[in-house]
């Protein structure tokens, strides 16, 4: 298995907190150790650097505790950046901050016509864009994604509110392989996934419940929550090298390694 060097965008959790509840993971009454969240995030960033990936950082904005979840800030493929529109007003001001970063970095920026929460719900898998809907990103946004990026879009219906973004229920391991939790998808979407990825890794509910599928793969190394032990073993059986990381504080807001990580696919169109 060959590892692909990646260009990533992250946001330090300087202002991380759980001040509101917009998904089942969030409990504003539960204590959060903000300093620990920063240390855990720094460990994740160091892992990427040690793997040889390029990591850029967007400046965090006061009052936006979820801005650490950079994957929701956009979708970037072949030098084109689709900006986002959040469902919830608590996160709305993250969108212009990320849009401004893309523009300053030289990407060709497109504005969303519908609710679209970036790589949280849009994952490139080989020659297809897997696009989640059901809780956050609107189904209507999928047509715009296809027009902008020119990849066939495969709509996947999410049915479990704990797995409210596609990247909490499915991870792309390489161009041909994914891992996913079947129960997180509608029967029709399960059938589509079986057809597209007959050799997929099926996660257990126990590992999905620690956000084990919110993982980042470079084609060889898979960075995933250290608590997802069965999934890590299954991936090693397939020949992947797994690297566990503890993001337990960020999980209190419903986030894991992938939520903290936006892939910047520059391609031929990058400037």
Coordinates of C-alpha atoms in Angstrom, one line a residue:
X1 CA 0.0 0.0 0.0
X2 CA 1.3 3.4 -1.0
X3 CA 0.8 6.5 1.2
X4 CA -0.2 9.7 -0.5
X5 CA 1.3 12.9 0.8
X6 CA -1.6 15.2 1.8
X7 CA -2.1 19.0 2.2
X8 CA -4.3 19.6 5.2
X9 CA -6.1 22.5 6.9
X10 CA -6.7 22.6 10.6
X11 CA -7.9 25.0 13.2
X12 CA -6.5 25.1 16.7
X13 CA -9.2 24.7 19.4
X14 CA -8.3 27.9 21.2
X15 CA -11.9 28.7 21.9
X16 CA -13.3 25.2 22.1
X17 CA -16.3 24.7 24.4
X18 CA -19.6 23.0 24.5
X19 CA -21.9 26.0 25.0
X20 CA -24.9 24.6 23.0
X21 CA -26.3 21.3 21.7
X22 CA -26.8 20.8 18.0
X23 CA -26.1 17.1 17.9
X24 CA -26.7 14.2 20.3
X25 CA -23.1 14.2 21.5
X26 CA -23.2 17.7 22.9
X27 CA -24.2 18.3 26.6
X28 CA -23.5 21.9 27.7
X29 CA -23.9 20.8 31.4
X30 CA -20.9 18.4 31.1
X31 CA -17.5 19.7 32.0
X32 CA -15.0 20.3 29.2
X33 CA -11.2 20.6 29.7
X34 CA -10.3 23.2 27.1
X35 CA -6.5 22.9 27.8
X36 CA -6.7 19.1 27.3
X37 CA -8.6 19.6 24.1
X38 CA -5.7 21.7 22.8
X39 CA -3.1 19.1 23.8
X40 CA -5.1 16.3 22.2
X41 CA -5.4 18.4 19.0
X42 CA -1.7 19.1 19.0
X43 CA -1.0 15.4 19.2
X44 CA -3.1 14.9 16.1
X45 CA -1.3 17.7 14.2
X46 CA 2.0 16.2 15.2
X47 CA 1.0 12.8 13.8
X48 CA 0.2 14.4 10.4
X49 CA 3.6 16.1 10.4
X50 CA 5.4 12.9 11.4
X51 CA 3.7 11.2 8.4
X52 CA 5.1 13.8 6.1
X53 CA 1.8 15.7 5.4
X54 CA 1.7 19.4 5.0
X55 CA -0.5 21.1 7.6
X56 CA -1.8 24.7 7.4
X57 CA -3.8 26.4 10.1
X58 CA -6.6 28.9 9.9
X59 CA -6.8 31.5 12.6
X60 CA -9.5 30.6 15.2
X61 CA -12.2 33.2 15.8
X62 CA -13.4 34.0 19.3
X63 CA -17.0 33.0 19.9
X64 CA -16.9 30.1 17.4
X65 CA -16.1 27.0 19.6
X66 CA -16.8 24.5 16.8
X67 CA -14.4 26.1 14.3
X68 CA -11.9 23.5 15.3
X69 CA -13.9 21.1 13.1
X70 CA -12.2 22.2 9.8
X71 CA -13.7 19.4 7.7
X72 CA -17.0 21.3 7.9
X73 CA -15.4 24.5 6.5
X74 CA -15.5 23.4 2.8
X75 CA -14.8 20.9 0.1
X76 CA -11.6 21.3 -1.9
X77 CA -10.9 19.3 -5.1
X78 CA -8.7 20.1 -8.0
X79 CA -8.1 23.7 -6.9
X80 CA -11.8 24.4 -6.5
X81 CA -13.2 25.2 -3.1
X82 CA -16.9 24.9 -2.4
X83 CA -17.7 27.1 0.6
X84 CA -20.3 26.1 3.1
X85 CA -23.7 27.1 4.5
X86 CA -24.4 25.7 8.0
X87 CA -27.8 24.4 9.1
X88 CA -27.4 25.8 12.6
X89 CA -27.1 29.5 13.3
X90 CA -24.5 28.8 16.1
X91 CA -22.0 27.9 13.4
X92 CA -23.0 30.3 10.7
X93 CA -20.1 32.7 11.2
X94 CA -17.5 29.9 10.5
X95 CA -18.5 29.9 6.8
X96 CA -17.2 33.4 5.9
X97 CA -14.0 32.7 7.9
X98 CA -13.2 29.6 5.9
X99 CA -14.3 31.2 2.6
X100 CA -11.9 34.0 3.2
X101 CA -9.1 31.6 3.8
X102 CA -9.7 29.7 0.6
X103 CA -9.8 32.9 -1.4
X104 CA -6.6 34.2 0.2
X105 CA -4.9 30.8 -0.5
X106 CA -5.7 31.1 -4.2
X107 CA -8.5 28.6 -4.6
X108 CA -11.4 29.2 -7.1
X109 CA -14.2 29.6 -4.6
X110 CA -17.9 28.7 -5.2
X111 CA -20.7 29.7 -2.9
X112 CA -23.3 27.2 -1.9
X113 CA -26.9 27.5 -3.0
X114 CA -28.2 25.2 -0.2
X115 CA -27.1 23.9 3.2
X116 CA -23.8 22.2 2.7
X117 CA -21.5 21.3 5.5
X118 CA -18.3 20.5 3.5
X119 CA -16.3 17.4 4.0
X120 CA -18.4 16.5 6.9
X121 CA -20.9 15.2 4.3
X122 CA -18.8 15.1 1.1
X123 CA -16.1 12.5 0.7
X124 CA -14.1 11.8 -2.5
X125 CA -13.7 8.1 -3.1
X126 CA -11.9 7.3 -6.3
X127 CA -14.0 8.7 -9.2
X128 CA -17.1 9.3 -7.0
X129 CA -18.2 11.9 -4.6
X130 CA -20.0 10.3 -1.7
X131 CA -22.5 12.8 -0.4
X132 CA -24.5 12.4 2.8
X133 CA -27.9 13.8 3.6
X134 CA -30.6 13.4 6.2
X135 CA -29.4 15.6 9.0
X136 CA -27.2 18.4 7.8
X137 CA -26.3 18.8 4.1
X138 CA -29.4 19.3 2.0
X139 CA -30.1 16.8 -0.8
X140 CA -30.4 19.7 -3.2
X141 CA -26.7 20.6 -2.6
X142 CA -25.6 17.4 -4.2
X143 CA -26.5 18.6 -7.7
X144 CA -24.3 21.7 -7.3
X145 CA -21.4 19.6 -6.1
X146 CA -21.6 17.6 -9.3
X147 CA -21.7 20.7 -11.4
X148 CA -18.8 22.3 -9.7
X149 CA -16.4 19.4 -9.4
X150 CA -17.4 17.2 -12.3
X151 CA -17.5 14.0 -10.3
X152 CA -20.5 11.7 -10.2
X153 CA -22.3 12.2 -6.9
X154 CA -23.6 9.3 -5.0
X155 CA -26.3 10.3 -2.5
X156 CA -26.2 8.4 0.8
X157 CA -29.1 8.7 3.3
X158 CA -28.1 8.9 7.0
X159 CA -30.7 7.6 9.4
X160 CA -29.1 7.7 12.9
X161 CA -28.9 11.1 14.5
X162 CA -25.7 10.1 16.4
X163 CA -24.0 9.8 13.0
X164 CA -25.3 13.1 11.7
X165 CA -22.4 13.7 9.2
X166 CA -21.2 11.2 6.6
X167 CA -17.7 11.3 8.1
X168 CA -19.0 9.9 11.3
X169 CA -20.4 6.8 9.6
X170 CA -17.9 6.2 6.7
X171 CA -14.2 6.7 6.1
X172 CA -12.4 6.5 2.7
X173 CA -9.4 4.3 3.1
X174 CA -8.1 4.5 -0.5
X175 CA -9.5 4.9 -4.0
X176 CA -11.2 1.5 -3.9
X177 CA -12.0 0.8 -0.3
X178 CA -14.1 2.3 2.5
X179 CA -15.0 1.4 6.0
X180 CA -18.6 2.1 7.2
X181 CA -21.3 1.3 9.7
X182 CA -24.2 -0.3 7.7
X183 CA -26.8 0.6 10.4
X184 CA -26.1 4.3 9.9
X185 CA -27.6 4.3 6.4
X186 CA -31.0 3.6 4.9
X187 CA -31.6 0.2 3.2
X188 CA -31.2 1.7 -0.2
X189 CA -28.0 3.4 0.6
X190 CA -26.6 0.2 2.2
X191 CA -27.4 -1.5 -1.1
X192 CA -25.5 1.2 -3.0
X193 CA -22.5 0.9 -0.7
X194 CA -22.4 -2.9 -1.2
X195 CA -22.5 -2.5 -4.9
X196 CA -19.8 0.2 -5.0
X197 CA -17.5 -1.3 -2.3
X198 CA -18.0 -5.0 -2.1
X199 CA -14.8 -5.4 -0.1
X200 CA -15.5 -2.6 2.4
X201 CA -14.6 -2.9 6.1
X202 CA -17.8 -3.0 8.2
X203 CA -17.4 -1.3 11.6
X204 CA -19.1 -2.4 14.8
X205 CA -21.5 -0.2 16.5
X206 CA -19.2 -0.1 19.5
X207 CA -16.4 1.5 17.5
X208 CA -18.8 3.9 15.7
X209 CA -20.0 5.1 19.1
X210 CA -16.5 6.3 19.9
X211 CA -16.4 8.0 16.4
X212 CA -14.0 5.3 15.2
X213 CA -15.1 6.0 11.6
X214 CA -14.2 9.6 11.9
X215 CA -10.7 8.7 10.6
X216 CA -8.1 10.0 8.2
X217 CA -6.3 7.7 5.7
X218 CA -3.5 8.5 3.3
X219 CA -3.9 5.1 1.6
X220 CA -1.5 3.3 4.0
X221 CA -1.8 4.9 7.4
X222 CA -5.1 5.3 9.1
X223 CA -5.4 7.8 12.0
X224 CA -8.4 7.0 14.1
X225 CA -9.6 7.3 17.7
X226 CA -7.5 5.1 20.0
X227 CA -10.7 3.7 21.6
X228 CA -11.8 2.1 18.3
X229 CA -9.9 -1.1 18.9
X230 CA -11.9 -3.6 16.8
X231 CA -11.9 -1.4 13.8
X232 CA -8.1 -0.8 14.2
X233 CA -7.6 -4.6 14.2
X234 CA -9.8 -5.1 11.2
X235 CA -7.8 -2.4 9.3
X236 CA -4.5 -4.0 10.2
X237 CA -5.8 -7.3 8.9
X238 CA -6.3 -5.6 5.6
X239 CA -2.8 -4.3 5.6
X240 CA -3.3 -0.8 6.8
X241 CA -1.1 0.7 9.5
X242 CA -3.2 2.3 12.2
X243 CA -2.3 5.2 14.5
X244 CA -4.5 5.8 17.5
X245 CA -5.1 9.2 18.9
X246 CA -7.2 10.3 21.9
X247 CA -9.6 13.1 21.1
X248 CA -11.9 12.4 23.9
X249 CA -12.5 16.1 24.8
X250 CA -13.4 17.0 21.2
X251 CA -15.7 14.0 21.0
X252 CA -17.9 15.8 23.6
X253 CA -18.9 18.1 20.7
X254 CA -19.2 15.2 18.3
X255 CA -15.8 15.4 16.6
X256 CA -12.9 13.2 15.9
X257 CA -9.7 13.2 13.7
X258 CA -11.5 13.7 10.4
X259 CA -13.7 16.5 11.8
X260 CA -10.5 18.3 12.6
X261 CA -9.0 17.8 9.2
X262 CA -9.9 19.3 5.8
X263 CA -8.1 17.9 2.8
X264 CA -6.9 20.5 0.4
X265 CA -6.8 18.8 -3.0
X266 CA -5.0 21.3 -5.2
X267 CA -4.7 19.4 -8.5
X268 CA -4.0 21.1 -11.8
X269 CA -6.3 24.0 -11.1
X270 CA -4.5 25.2 -8.0
X271 CA -2.6 28.5 -8.0

